[in-house]
mmCIF file of C-alpha atoms in Angstrom:
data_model
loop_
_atom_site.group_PDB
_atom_site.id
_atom_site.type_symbol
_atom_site.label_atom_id
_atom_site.label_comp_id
_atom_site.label_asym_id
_atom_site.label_seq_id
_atom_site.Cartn_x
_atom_site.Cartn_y
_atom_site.Cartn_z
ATOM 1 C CA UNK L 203 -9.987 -19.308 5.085
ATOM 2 C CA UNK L 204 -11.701 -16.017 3.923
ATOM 3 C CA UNK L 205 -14.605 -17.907 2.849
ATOM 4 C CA UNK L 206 -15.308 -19.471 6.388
ATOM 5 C CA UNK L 207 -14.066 -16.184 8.264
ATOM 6 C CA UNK L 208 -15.660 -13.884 7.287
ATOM 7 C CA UNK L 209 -12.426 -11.696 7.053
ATOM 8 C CA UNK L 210 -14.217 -10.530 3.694
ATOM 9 C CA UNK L 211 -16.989 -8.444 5.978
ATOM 10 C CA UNK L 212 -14.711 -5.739 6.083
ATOM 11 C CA UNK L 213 -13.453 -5.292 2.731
ATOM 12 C CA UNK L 214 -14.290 -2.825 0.195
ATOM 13 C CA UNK L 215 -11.723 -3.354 -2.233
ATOM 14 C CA UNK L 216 -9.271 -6.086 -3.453
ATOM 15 C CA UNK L 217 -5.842 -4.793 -5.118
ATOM 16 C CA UNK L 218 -4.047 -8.034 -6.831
ATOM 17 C CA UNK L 219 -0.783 -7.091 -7.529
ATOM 18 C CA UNK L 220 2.553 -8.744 -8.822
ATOM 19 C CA UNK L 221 0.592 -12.005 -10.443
ATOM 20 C CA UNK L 222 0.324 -10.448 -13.701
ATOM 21 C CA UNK L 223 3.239 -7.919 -14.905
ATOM 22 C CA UNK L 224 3.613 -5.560 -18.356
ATOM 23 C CA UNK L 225 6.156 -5.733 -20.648
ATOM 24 C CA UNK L 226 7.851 -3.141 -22.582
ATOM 25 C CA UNK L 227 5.534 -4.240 -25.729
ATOM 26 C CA UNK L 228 2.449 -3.591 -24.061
ATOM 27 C CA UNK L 229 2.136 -7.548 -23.445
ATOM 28 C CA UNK L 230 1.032 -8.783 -20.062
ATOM 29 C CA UNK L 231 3.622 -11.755 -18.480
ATOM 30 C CA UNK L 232 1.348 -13.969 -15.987
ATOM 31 C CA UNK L 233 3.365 -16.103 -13.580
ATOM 32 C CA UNK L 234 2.832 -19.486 -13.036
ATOM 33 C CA UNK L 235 0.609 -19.055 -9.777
ATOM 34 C CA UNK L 236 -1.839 -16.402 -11.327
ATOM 35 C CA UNK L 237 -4.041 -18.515 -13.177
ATOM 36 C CA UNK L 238 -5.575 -19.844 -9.500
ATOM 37 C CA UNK L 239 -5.097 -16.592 -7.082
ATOM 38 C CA UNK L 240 -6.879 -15.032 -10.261
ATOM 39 C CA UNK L 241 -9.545 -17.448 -10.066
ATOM 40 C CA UNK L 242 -9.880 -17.707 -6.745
ATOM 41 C CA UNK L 243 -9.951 -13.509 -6.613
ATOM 42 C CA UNK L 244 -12.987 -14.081 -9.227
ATOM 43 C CA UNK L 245 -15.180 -16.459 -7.068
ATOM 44 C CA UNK L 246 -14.336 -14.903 -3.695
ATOM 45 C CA UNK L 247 -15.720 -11.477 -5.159
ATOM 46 C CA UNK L 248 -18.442 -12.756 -6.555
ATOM 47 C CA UNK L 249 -19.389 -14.393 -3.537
ATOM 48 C CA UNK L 250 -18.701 -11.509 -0.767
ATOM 49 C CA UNK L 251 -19.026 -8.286 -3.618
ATOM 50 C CA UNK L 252 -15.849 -6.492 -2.823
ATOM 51 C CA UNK L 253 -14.215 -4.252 -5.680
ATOM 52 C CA UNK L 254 -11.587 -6.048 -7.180
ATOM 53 C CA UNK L 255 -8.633 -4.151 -8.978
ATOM 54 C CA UNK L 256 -5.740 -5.244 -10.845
ATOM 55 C CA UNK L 257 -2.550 -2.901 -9.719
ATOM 56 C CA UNK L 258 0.353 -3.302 -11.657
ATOM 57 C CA UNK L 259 4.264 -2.121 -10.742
ATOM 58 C CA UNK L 260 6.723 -5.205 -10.896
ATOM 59 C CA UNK L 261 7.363 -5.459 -14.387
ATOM 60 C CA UNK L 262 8.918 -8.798 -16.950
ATOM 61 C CA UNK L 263 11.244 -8.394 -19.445
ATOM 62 C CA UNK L 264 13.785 -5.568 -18.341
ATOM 63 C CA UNK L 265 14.332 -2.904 -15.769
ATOM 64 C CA UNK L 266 10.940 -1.037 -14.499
ATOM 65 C CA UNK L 267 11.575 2.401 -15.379
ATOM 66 C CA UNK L 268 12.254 0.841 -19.026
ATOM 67 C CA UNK L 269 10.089 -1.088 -19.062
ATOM 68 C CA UNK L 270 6.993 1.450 -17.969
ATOM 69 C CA UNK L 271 8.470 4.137 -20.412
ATOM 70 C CA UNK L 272 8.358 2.088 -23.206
ATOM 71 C CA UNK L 273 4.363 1.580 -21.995
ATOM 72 C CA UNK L 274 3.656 5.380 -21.668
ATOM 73 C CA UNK L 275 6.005 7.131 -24.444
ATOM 74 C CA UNK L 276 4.966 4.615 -27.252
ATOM 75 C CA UNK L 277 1.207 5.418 -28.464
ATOM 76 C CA UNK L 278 1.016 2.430 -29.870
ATOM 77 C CA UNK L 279 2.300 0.165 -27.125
ATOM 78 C CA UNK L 280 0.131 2.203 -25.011
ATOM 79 C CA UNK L 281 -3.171 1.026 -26.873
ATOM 80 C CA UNK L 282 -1.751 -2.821 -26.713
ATOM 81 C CA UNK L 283 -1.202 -2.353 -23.208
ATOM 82 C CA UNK L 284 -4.661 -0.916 -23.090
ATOM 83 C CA UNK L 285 -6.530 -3.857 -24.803
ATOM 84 C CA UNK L 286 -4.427 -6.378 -22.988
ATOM 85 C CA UNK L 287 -5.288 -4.705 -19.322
ATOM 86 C CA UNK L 288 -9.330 -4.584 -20.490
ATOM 87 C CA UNK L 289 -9.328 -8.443 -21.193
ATOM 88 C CA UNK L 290 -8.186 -9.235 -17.924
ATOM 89 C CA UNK L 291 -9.837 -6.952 -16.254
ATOM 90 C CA UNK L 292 -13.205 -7.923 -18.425
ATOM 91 C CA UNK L 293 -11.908 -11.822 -17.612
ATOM 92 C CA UNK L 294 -11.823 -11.504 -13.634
ATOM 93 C CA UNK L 295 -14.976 -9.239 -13.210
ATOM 94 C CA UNK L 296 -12.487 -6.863 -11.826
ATOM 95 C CA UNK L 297 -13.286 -3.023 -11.216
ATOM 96 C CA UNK L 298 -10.398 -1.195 -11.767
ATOM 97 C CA UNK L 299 -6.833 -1.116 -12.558
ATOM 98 C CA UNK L 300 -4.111 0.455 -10.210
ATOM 99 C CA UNK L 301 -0.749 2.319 -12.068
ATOM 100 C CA UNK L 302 1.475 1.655 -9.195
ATOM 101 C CA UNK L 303 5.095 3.091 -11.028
ATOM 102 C CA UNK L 304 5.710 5.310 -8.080
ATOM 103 C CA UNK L 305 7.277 7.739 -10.018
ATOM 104 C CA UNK L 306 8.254 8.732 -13.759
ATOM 105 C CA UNK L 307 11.489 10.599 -13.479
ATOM 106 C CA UNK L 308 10.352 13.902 -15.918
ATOM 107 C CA UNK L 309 7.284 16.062 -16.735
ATOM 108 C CA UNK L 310 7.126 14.377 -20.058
ATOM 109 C CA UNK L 311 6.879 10.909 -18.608
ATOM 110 C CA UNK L 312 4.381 12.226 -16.371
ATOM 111 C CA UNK L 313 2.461 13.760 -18.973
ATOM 112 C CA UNK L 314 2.263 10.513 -20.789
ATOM 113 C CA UNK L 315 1.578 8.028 -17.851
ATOM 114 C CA UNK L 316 -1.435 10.808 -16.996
ATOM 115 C CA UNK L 317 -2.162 10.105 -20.846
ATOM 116 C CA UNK L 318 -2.451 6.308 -20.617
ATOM 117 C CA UNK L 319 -4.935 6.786 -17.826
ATOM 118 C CA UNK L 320 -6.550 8.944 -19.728
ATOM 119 C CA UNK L 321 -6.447 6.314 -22.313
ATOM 120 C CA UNK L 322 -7.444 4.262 -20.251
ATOM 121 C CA UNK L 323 -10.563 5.817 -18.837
ATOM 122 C CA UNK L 324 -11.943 6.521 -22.674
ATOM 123 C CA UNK L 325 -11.431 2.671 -23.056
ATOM 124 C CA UNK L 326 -12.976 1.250 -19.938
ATOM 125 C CA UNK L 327 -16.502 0.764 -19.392
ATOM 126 C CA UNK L 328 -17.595 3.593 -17.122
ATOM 127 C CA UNK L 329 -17.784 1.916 -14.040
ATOM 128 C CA UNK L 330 -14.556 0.743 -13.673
ATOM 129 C CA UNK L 331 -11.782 2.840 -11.748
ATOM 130 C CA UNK L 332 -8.599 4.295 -12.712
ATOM 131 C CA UNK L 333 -5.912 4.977 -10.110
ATOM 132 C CA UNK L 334 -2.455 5.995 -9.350
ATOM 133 C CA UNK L 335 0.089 5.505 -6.329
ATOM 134 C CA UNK L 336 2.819 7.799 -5.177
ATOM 135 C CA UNK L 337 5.056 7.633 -2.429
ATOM 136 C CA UNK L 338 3.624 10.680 -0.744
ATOM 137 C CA UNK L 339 5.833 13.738 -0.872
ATOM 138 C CA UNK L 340 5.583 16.854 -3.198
ATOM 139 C CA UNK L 341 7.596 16.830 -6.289
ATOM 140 C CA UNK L 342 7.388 20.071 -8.700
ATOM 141 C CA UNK L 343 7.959 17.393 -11.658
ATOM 142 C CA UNK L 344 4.365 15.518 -11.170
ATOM 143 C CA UNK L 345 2.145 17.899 -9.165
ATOM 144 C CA UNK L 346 3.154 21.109 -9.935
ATOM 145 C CA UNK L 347 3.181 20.159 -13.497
ATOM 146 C CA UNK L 348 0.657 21.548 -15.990
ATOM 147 C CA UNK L 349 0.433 17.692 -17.779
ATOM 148 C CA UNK L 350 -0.871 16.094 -14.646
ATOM 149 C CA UNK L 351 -4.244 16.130 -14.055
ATOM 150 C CA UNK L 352 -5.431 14.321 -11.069
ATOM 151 C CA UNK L 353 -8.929 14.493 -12.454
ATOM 152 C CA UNK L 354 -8.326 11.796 -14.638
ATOM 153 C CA UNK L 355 -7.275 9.100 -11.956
ATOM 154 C CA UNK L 356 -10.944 8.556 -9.626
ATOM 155 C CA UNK L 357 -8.133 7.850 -6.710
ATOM 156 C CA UNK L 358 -4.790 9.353 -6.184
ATOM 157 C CA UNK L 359 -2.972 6.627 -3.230
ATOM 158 C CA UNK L 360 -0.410 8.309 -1.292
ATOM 159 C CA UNK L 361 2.498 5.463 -0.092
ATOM 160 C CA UNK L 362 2.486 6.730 3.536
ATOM 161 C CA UNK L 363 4.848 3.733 4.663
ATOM 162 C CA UNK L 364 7.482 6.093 2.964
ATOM 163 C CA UNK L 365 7.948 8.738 5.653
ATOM 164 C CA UNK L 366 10.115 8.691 8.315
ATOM 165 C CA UNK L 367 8.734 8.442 11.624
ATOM 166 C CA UNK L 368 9.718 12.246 12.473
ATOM 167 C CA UNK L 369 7.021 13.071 9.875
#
């Protein structure tokens, strides 16, 4: 109903999430039902011009802090992951990609997840966006950290849902 609604008026940006999932090798799992909300995504944007971004948390193959430190600590696996996310991306005329693991657990892991956007941004053609969530509060192991840089993400997303109503 977007099409004859003109619900996409007011849209900037498109996030598709949970369709398409990493796994520890730097492989990308697509569920069954991707294929058409992909295609769909593709023709709708095309149509109405939003920026459309793959973000990426729920993982395949094993736990998702495994999982997503396999992805970041593994140079290697980091590249395949990088290659795999550029076809897609290159695939859906999408305009970004989205790192939505909330939160590595140490500096190092941060260092490295700041690293595969890095990656990430040398890869991609210029015009496509880089970005990061986090659920919002201060933590000395990502912010106050000397290895992460928020210049390399072009948008840092905050999870507001995650405070408590006193806040």
């Amino acid at each position: 109903t977007f099409r004859t609604d003109r619900v996409y008026d007011h849209v900037s940006d498109v996030l598709y999430s949970f369709g398409v999932q990493p796994r520890a090798d730097g492989s990308l799992y697509y569920r069954p039902e991707a294929a058409n909300h992909l295609a769909r995504l593709k023709s709708d944007q095309e149509m109405f011009g939003f920026r459309y971004h793959m973000c990426m948390f729920t993982v395949n193959g094993g736990p998702t802090d495994a999982v997503w430190e396999s992805i970041v600590n593994t140079p290697s696996i980091r590249t395949t992951f990088i290659n795999n996310v550029e076809g897609l991306l290159a695939a859906n005329n999408m305009t970004g990609f989205n790192l939505d693991w909330e939160r590595p657990n140490t500096v190092s892991e941060w260092g490295n997840y700041t690293q595969l956007a890095r990656e990430m941004q040398a890869a991609f053609p210029a015009e496509w966006e880089v970005s990061v969530d986090d659920y919002g509060s201060a933590d000395s192991r990502w912010n106050d950290s000397p290895l992460f840089d928020p210049d390399v993400f072009d948008q840092v997303g905050l999870m507001a849902y995650h405070y408590a109503a006193s806040s």
